[in-house]
């Protein structure tokens, strides 16, 4: 069937608009990558677009020369993997309980969870709670506080509310208990929304650094990648403004090789690469889960 003139114009306009959106979305990422690969002294001049003007790897070499970076990477990876798995399972279990109409405390627990989205105890009470639970100075301070997240629970519960309750009734007639229903029936059907909150949790765990500063800042064996990169950026910023930070010829040359801007861009690339690797595998579930969750809520 031959397309009409109006259809052709619409197609051209549509592709032009989508191309424009693609370009303005991709440009900031390419600009960050270009600056991170550009000489620091040349970067100060400005005018870097999507290609480095004077290519160099000094920015990345400077980052990876710092101590504790490997330890931080290992701890960040462990907290991301463990925190995501436990966070998804715990959120799904709570959401399954709240989705059951026969749960008498459903309304009270749901209201309490929603209130936590608007009110919090604050920084000092939170620290005191972690201290009283003997979590300060341990790896589990990264995992346990974030296992139950009200926002994630609400998303999963909204998805579960849209599943036919007849599935659970049929399983009960066949002799299945609640635990079997949850693991064998509900969880497989909730794969899209679980992948969605898994991405939320993983990004949050990977990018987190303040809890390391607050609870494990003096323990090098429990440091995280983001915390170490934050210290590198902080040290670079101080060094660029303090004339006494570098001494001797080697120090002066080191100061010329890096700048806060170039280090910041290199750090951005280092931190975002793992997420970019994982995201394509979860994108399909992410879009489907968000769409269905929004409709059913």
Coordinates of C-alpha atoms in Angstrom, one line a residue, residues 30-62 256-266 269:
X30 CA 30.1 11.8 25.1
X31 CA 31.2 15.2 26.5
X32 CA 32.0 13.7 29.9
X33 CA 34.0 10.9 28.2
X34 CA 35.9 13.4 26.0
X35 CA 36.9 15.6 28.9
X36 CA 38.0 12.6 30.9
X37 CA 40.3 11.6 28.0
X38 CA 41.6 15.1 27.4
X39 CA 44.7 16.8 28.9
X40 CA 43.8 18.7 32.1
X41 CA 45.7 21.8 31.1
X42 CA 44.0 21.9 27.7
X43 CA 40.6 21.2 29.3
X44 CA 40.8 24.5 31.2
X45 CA 40.6 26.4 27.9
X46 CA 37.1 24.9 27.4
X47 CA 35.6 24.1 24.0
X48 CA 35.6 20.3 24.4
X49 CA 32.7 18.7 22.6
X50 CA 32.5 15.0 21.9
X51 CA 36.1 14.3 21.0
X52 CA 39.2 14.9 23.2
X53 CA 41.4 17.7 21.8
X54 CA 44.7 16.4 23.4
X55 CA 44.2 12.7 24.2
X56 CA 45.7 11.4 27.4
X57 CA 45.0 8.6 30.0
X58 CA 46.6 10.6 32.9
X59 CA 43.3 11.2 34.5
X60 CA 42.5 7.5 34.8
X61 CA 46.1 6.7 35.8
X62 CA 45.9 9.2 38.6
X256 CA 49.8 20.1 35.9
X257 CA 48.7 16.6 34.8
X258 CA 45.3 16.7 36.6
X259 CA 42.6 19.1 37.5
X260 CA 39.3 18.9 39.5
X261 CA 37.3 19.0 36.3
X262 CA 39.2 16.3 34.5
X263 CA 39.3 14.0 37.6
X264 CA 35.6 14.6 38.1
X265 CA 34.8 13.5 34.6
X266 CA 37.0 10.4 34.8
X269 CA 33.0 7.4 33.7

